[in-house]
Amino acid sequence: MMNFFDVSLEFSKDGSSRIAVAVHPGVVGTGIWRGLPNWVNMFTERFMISKDEGAKHIENAMFNSGYENGKYYSEGVETKYNEIVEEVGRRKELREWAEIIVKEGKEREEREGRGECGEEMGHTGH
């Protein structure tokens, strides 16, 4: 989210027609939670949208000229940011915190001999 603010600011300065928007596709039923008990999944599935519906929200942001630079859209509707990210001082603080977390995660993966997504490094799959 912090990089998004930087990009949208740069796009507004350069005079081009490019824009940067933040898009939340919605709560998409990807199957990521299938390891949870069935009763939990039966309850939560009511609130999820299909993968195709979620993709449409992202696709609309890419190709629909009705989106504005620097705005946040949730399920295709312009939405207010969380108040925390609207405070400029907090943005810097959140960015620094996020960078620390990402760095620590990468270091942990390297120590454990894993690449992105937890894949074992050097494993060919044969």
JSON list of C-alpha atoms in Angstrom, two decimals:
[
{"chain": "A", "resi": 1, "resn": "MET", "atom": "CA", "xyz": [0.00, 0.00, 0.00]},
{"chain": "A", "resi": 2, "resn": "MET", "atom": "CA", "xyz": [2.84, 2.37, 0.76]},
{"chain": "A", "resi": 3, "resn": "ASN", "atom": "CA", "xyz": [4.42, 1.86, -2.67]},
{"chain": "A", "resi": 4, "resn": "PHE", "atom": "CA", "xyz": [1.01, 2.60, -4.16]},
{"chain": "A", "resi": 5, "resn": "PHE", "atom": "CA", "xyz": [1.04, 6.07, -2.59]},
{"chain": "A", "resi": 6, "resn": "ASP", "atom": "CA", "xyz": [4.48, 6.76, -4.05]},
{"chain": "A", "resi": 7, "resn": "VAL", "atom": "CA", "xyz": [3.48, 5.63, -7.52]},
{"chain": "A", "resi": 8, "resn": "SER", "atom": "CA", "xyz": [0.20, 7.55, -7.57]},
{"chain": "A", "resi": 9, "resn": "LEU", "atom": "CA", "xyz": [2.04, 10.68, -6.44]},
{"chain": "A", "resi": 10, "resn": "GLU", "atom": "CA", "xyz": [4.66, 10.31, -9.19]},
{"chain": "A", "resi": 11, "resn": "PHE", "atom": "CA", "xyz": [1.99, 9.71, -11.83]},
{"chain": "A", "resi": 12, "resn": "SER", "atom": "CA", "xyz": [0.16, 12.86, -10.76]},
{"chain": "A", "resi": 13, "resn": "LYS", "atom": "CA", "xyz": [3.37, 14.87, -11.18]},
{"chain": "A", "resi": 14, "resn": "ASP", "atom": "CA", "xyz": [4.52, 13.57, -14.56]},
{"chain": "A", "resi": 15, "resn": "GLY", "atom": "CA", "xyz": [1.48, 14.80, -16.52]},
{"chain": "A", "resi": 16, "resn": "SER", "atom": "CA", "xyz": [0.90, 11.45, -18.21]},
{"chain": "A", "resi": 17, "resn": "SER", "atom": "CA", "xyz": [-2.45, 9.69, -18.47]},
{"chain": "A", "resi": 18, "resn": "ARG", "atom": "CA", "xyz": [-1.19, 6.80, -16.33]},
{"chain": "A", "resi": 19, "resn": "ILE", "atom": "CA", "xyz": [-2.86, 6.23, -13.00]},
{"chain": "A", "resi": 20, "resn": "ALA", "atom": "CA", "xyz": [-2.24, 4.09, -9.93]},
{"chain": "A", "resi": 21, "resn": "VAL", "atom": "CA", "xyz": [-5.20, 2.72, -8.02]},
{"chain": "A", "resi": 22, "resn": "ALA", "atom": "CA", "xyz": [-5.40, 0.28, -5.14]},
{"chain": "A", "resi": 23, "resn": "VAL", "atom": "CA", "xyz": [-7.88, -2.52, -5.80]},
{"chain": "A", "resi": 24, "resn": "HIS", "atom": "CA", "xyz": [-9.28, -5.00, -3.29]},
{"chain": "A", "resi": 25, "resn": "PRO", "atom": "CA", "xyz": [-11.09, -7.64, -5.36]},
{"chain": "A", "resi": 26, "resn": "GLY", "atom": "CA", "xyz": [-13.28, -8.69, -2.44]},
{"chain": "A", "resi": 27, "resn": "VAL", "atom": "CA", "xyz": [-13.24, -11.83, -0.34]},
{"chain": "A", "resi": 28, "resn": "VAL", "atom": "CA", "xyz": [-12.53, -14.39, -3.03]},
{"chain": "A", "resi": 29, "resn": "GLY", "atom": "CA", "xyz": [-13.25, -18.09, -2.56]},
{"chain": "A", "resi": 30, "resn": "THR", "atom": "CA", "xyz": [-9.89, -19.51, -3.65]},
{"chain": "A", "resi": 31, "resn": "GLY", "atom": "CA", "xyz": [-9.92, -22.64, -1.51]},
{"chain": "A", "resi": 32, "resn": "ILE", "atom": "CA", "xyz": [-7.07, -21.37, 0.66]},
{"chain": "A", "resi": 33, "resn": "TRP", "atom": "CA", "xyz": [-9.09, -22.13, 3.80]},
{"chain": "A", "resi": 34, "resn": "ARG", "atom": "CA", "xyz": [-10.06, -25.70, 2.86]},
{"chain": "A", "resi": 35, "resn": "GLY", "atom": "CA", "xyz": [-7.93, -27.03, 5.71]},
{"chain": "A", "resi": 36, "resn": "LEU", "atom": "CA", "xyz": [-10.34, -25.54, 8.24]},
{"chain": "A", "resi": 37, "resn": "PRO", "atom": "CA", "xyz": [-13.26, -27.57, 9.62]},
{"chain": "A", "resi": 38, "resn": "ASN", "atom": "CA", "xyz": [-16.19, -27.96, 7.20]},
{"chain": "A", "resi": 39, "resn": "TRP", "atom": "CA", "xyz": [-18.58, -25.99, 9.39]},
{"chain": "A", "resi": 40, "resn": "VAL", "atom": "CA", "xyz": [-16.25, -22.97, 9.24]},
{"chain": "A", "resi": 41, "resn": "ASN", "atom": "CA", "xyz": [-16.04, -23.18, 5.46]},
{"chain": "A", "resi": 42, "resn": "MET", "atom": "CA", "xyz": [-19.82, -23.55, 5.11]},
{"chain": "A", "resi": 43, "resn": "PHE", "atom": "CA", "xyz": [-20.26, -20.35, 7.11]},
{"chain": "A", "resi": 44, "resn": "THR", "atom": "CA", "xyz": [-17.54, -18.27, 5.42]},
{"chain": "A", "resi": 45, "resn": "GLU", "atom": "CA", "xyz": [-18.39, -19.32, 1.85]},
{"chain": "A", "resi": 46, "resn": "ARG", "atom": "CA", "xyz": [-21.57, -17.26, 2.10]},
{"chain": "A", "resi": 47, "resn": "PHE", "atom": "CA", "xyz": [-19.49, -14.09, 2.16]},
{"chain": "A", "resi": 48, "resn": "MET", "atom": "CA", "xyz": [-17.09, -15.00, -0.64]},
{"chain": "A", "resi": 49, "resn": "ILE", "atom": "CA", "xyz": [-17.25, -14.19, -4.32]},
{"chain": "A", "resi": 50, "resn": "SER", "atom": "CA", "xyz": [-16.02, -16.41, -7.15]},
{"chain": "A", "resi": 51, "resn": "LYS", "atom": "CA", "xyz": [-12.51, -16.12, -8.57]},
{"chain": "A", "resi": 52, "resn": "ASP", "atom": "CA", "xyz": [-14.02, -14.80, -11.81]},
{"chain": "A", "resi": 53, "resn": "GLU", "atom": "CA", "xyz": [-15.91, -12.06, -9.96]},
{"chain": "A", "resi": 54, "resn": "GLY", "atom": "CA", "xyz": [-12.76, -11.03, -8.10]},
{"chain": "A", "resi": 55, "resn": "ALA", "atom": "CA", "xyz": [-10.78, -10.97, -11.34]},
{"chain": "A", "resi": 56, "resn": "LYS", "atom": "CA", "xyz": [-13.41, -8.73, -12.95]},
{"chain": "A", "resi": 57, "resn": "HIS", "atom": "CA", "xyz": [-12.83, -6.07, -10.29]},
{"chain": "A", "resi": 58, "resn": "ILE", "atom": "CA", "xyz": [-9.12, -6.05, -11.09]},
{"chain": "A", "resi": 59, "resn": "GLU", "atom": "CA", "xyz": [-9.75, -6.14, -14.83]},
{"chain": "A", "resi": 60, "resn": "ASN", "atom": "CA", "xyz": [-12.16, -3.20, -14.58]},
{"chain": "A", "resi": 61, "resn": "ALA", "atom": "CA", "xyz": [-9.51, -1.13, -12.82]},
{"chain": "A", "resi": 62, "resn": "MET", "atom": "CA", "xyz": [-7.07, -1.91, -15.62]},
{"chain": "A", "resi": 63, "resn": "PHE", "atom": "CA", "xyz": [-9.33, -1.06, -18.55]},
{"chain": "A", "resi": 64, "resn": "ASN", "atom": "CA", "xyz": [-12.12, 1.23, -17.29]},
{"chain": "A", "resi": 65, "resn": "SER", "atom": "CA", "xyz": [-11.39, 4.94, -17.63]},
{"chain": "A", "resi": 66, "resn": "GLY", "atom": "CA", "xyz": [-13.72, 5.77, -14.72]},
{"chain": "A", "resi": 67, "resn": "TYR", "atom": "CA", "xyz": [-11.03, 5.07, -12.12]},
{"chain": "A", "resi": 68, "resn": "GLU", "atom": "CA", "xyz": [-9.10, 8.00, -10.59]},
{"chain": "A", "resi": 69, "resn": "ASN", "atom": "CA", "xyz": [-5.42, 8.20, -9.71]},
{"chain": "A", "resi": 70, "resn": "GLY", "atom": "CA", "xyz": [-4.66, 7.63, -6.04]},
{"chain": "A", "resi": 71, "resn": "LYS", "atom": "CA", "xyz": [-8.05, 6.15, -5.16]},
{"chain": "A", "resi": 72, "resn": "TYR", "atom": "CA", "xyz": [-8.85, 2.87, -3.41]},
{"chain": "A", "resi": 73, "resn": "TYR", "atom": "CA", "xyz": [-11.54, 0.58, -4.81]},
{"chain": "A", "resi": 74, "resn": "SER", "atom": "CA", "xyz": [-13.07, -2.37, -3.01]},
{"chain": "A", "resi": 75, "resn": "GLU", "atom": "CA", "xyz": [-15.14, -4.71, -5.16]},
{"chain": "A", "resi": 76, "resn": "GLY", "atom": "CA", "xyz": [-15.27, -2.04, -7.87]},
{"chain": "A", "resi": 77, "resn": "VAL", "atom": "CA", "xyz": [-16.55, 0.74, -5.60]},
{"chain": "A", "resi": 78, "resn": "GLU", "atom": "CA", "xyz": [-14.45, 3.73, -4.52]},
{"chain": "A", "resi": 79, "resn": "THR", "atom": "CA", "xyz": [-13.83, 3.30, -0.81]},
{"chain": "A", "resi": 80, "resn": "LYS", "atom": "CA", "xyz": [-12.17, 5.43, 1.87]},
{"chain": "A", "resi": 81, "resn": "TYR", "atom": "CA", "xyz": [-8.74, 4.40, 3.02]},
{"chain": "A", "resi": 82, "resn": "ASN", "atom": "CA", "xyz": [-8.20, 3.34, 6.56]},
{"chain": "A", "resi": 83, "resn": "GLU", "atom": "CA", "xyz": [-7.55, 6.54, 8.53]},
{"chain": "A", "resi": 84, "resn": "ILE", "atom": "CA", "xyz": [-4.11, 5.26, 9.51]},
{"chain": "A", "resi": 85, "resn": "VAL", "atom": "CA", "xyz": [-2.77, 5.30, 5.95]},
{"chain": "A", "resi": 86, "resn": "GLU", "atom": "CA", "xyz": [-4.20, 8.75, 5.25]},
{"chain": "A", "resi": 87, "resn": "GLU", "atom": "CA", "xyz": [-1.82, 10.31, 7.79]},
{"chain": "A", "resi": 88, "resn": "VAL", "atom": "CA", "xyz": [1.43, 11.08, 5.97]},
{"chain": "A", "resi": 89, "resn": "GLY", "atom": "CA", "xyz": [3.56, 10.45, 9.06]},
{"chain": "A", "resi": 90, "resn": "ARG", "atom": "CA", "xyz": [1.93, 7.07, 9.55]},
{"chain": "A", "resi": 91, "resn": "ARG", "atom": "CA", "xyz": [2.61, 6.08, 5.93]},
{"chain": "A", "resi": 92, "resn": "LYS", "atom": "CA", "xyz": [6.35, 6.36, 6.53]},
{"chain": "A", "resi": 93, "resn": "GLU", "atom": "CA", "xyz": [6.05, 4.42, 9.76]},
{"chain": "A", "resi": 94, "resn": "LEU", "atom": "CA", "xyz": [3.97, 1.68, 8.10]},
{"chain": "A", "resi": 95, "resn": "ARG", "atom": "CA", "xyz": [6.38, 1.45, 5.16]},
{"chain": "A", "resi": 96, "resn": "GLU", "atom": "CA", "xyz": [9.37, 1.01, 7.48]},
{"chain": "A", "resi": 97, "resn": "TRP", "atom": "CA", "xyz": [7.49, -1.66, 9.42]},
{"chain": "A", "resi": 98, "resn": "ALA", "atom": "CA", "xyz": [6.51, -3.49, 6.21]},
{"chain": "A", "resi": 99, "resn": "GLU", "atom": "CA", "xyz": [10.09, -3.37, 4.91]},
{"chain": "A", "resi": 100, "resn": "ILE", "atom": "CA", "xyz": [11.36, -4.94, 8.14]},
{"chain": "A", "resi": 101, "resn": "ILE", "atom": "CA", "xyz": [8.80, -7.74, 7.93]},
{"chain": "A", "resi": 102, "resn": "VAL", "atom": "CA", "xyz": [9.61, -8.49, 4.28]},
{"chain": "A", "resi": 103, "resn": "LYS", "atom": "CA", "xyz": [13.36, -8.46, 5.00]},
{"chain": "A", "resi": 104, "resn": "GLU", "atom": "CA", "xyz": [12.97, -10.79, 7.98]},
{"chain": "A", "resi": 105, "resn": "GLY", "atom": "CA", "xyz": [10.78, -13.14, 5.93]},
{"chain": "A", "resi": 106, "resn": "LYS", "atom": "CA", "xyz": [13.37, -13.34, 3.14]},
{"chain": "A", "resi": 107, "resn": "GLU", "atom": "CA", "xyz": [16.17, -13.94, 5.64]},
{"chain": "A", "resi": 108, "resn": "ARG", "atom": "CA", "xyz": [14.15, -16.73, 7.27]},
{"chain": "A", "resi": 109, "resn": "GLU", "atom": "CA", "xyz": [13.51, -18.36, 3.89]},
{"chain": "A", "resi": 110, "resn": "GLU", "atom": "CA", "xyz": [17.24, -18.21, 3.10]},
{"chain": "A", "resi": 111, "resn": "ARG", "atom": "CA", "xyz": [18.16, -19.73, 6.49]},
{"chain": "A", "resi": 112, "resn": "GLU", "atom": "CA", "xyz": [15.63, -22.52, 6.02]},
{"chain": "A", "resi": 113, "resn": "GLY", "atom": "CA", "xyz": [16.75, -23.16, 2.45]},
{"chain": "A", "resi": 114, "resn": "ARG", "atom": "CA", "xyz": [13.43, -22.19, 0.97]},
{"chain": "A", "resi": 115, "resn": "GLY", "atom": "CA", "xyz": [12.55, -19.94, -1.95]},
{"chain": "A", "resi": 116, "resn": "GLU", "atom": "CA", "xyz": [9.38, -18.01, -2.63]},
{"chain": "A", "resi": 117, "resn": "CYS", "atom": "CA", "xyz": [6.14, -19.67, -1.53]},
{"chain": "A", "resi": 118, "resn": "GLY", "atom": "CA", "xyz": [8.07, -22.07, 0.70]},
{"chain": "A", "resi": 119, "resn": "GLU", "atom": "CA", "xyz": [9.51, -24.15, -2.16]},
{"chain": "A", "resi": 120, "resn": "GLU", "atom": "CA", "xyz": [12.67, -26.01, -1.30]},
{"chain": "A", "resi": 121, "resn": "MET", "atom": "CA", "xyz": [15.60, -24.43, -3.10]},
{"chain": "A", "resi": 122, "resn": "GLY", "atom": "CA", "xyz": [17.39, -26.71, -5.53]},
{"chain": "A", "resi": 123, "resn": "HIS", "atom": "CA", "xyz": [14.54, -29.23, -5.71]},
{"chain": "A", "resi": 124, "resn": "THR", "atom": "CA", "xyz": [13.75, -30.13, -9.33]},
{"chain": "A", "resi": 125, "resn": "GLY", "atom": "CA", "xyz": [10.49, -31.94, -8.65]},
{"chain": "A", "resi": 126, "resn": "HIS", "atom": "CA", "xyz": [11.78, -35.30, -9.96]}
]
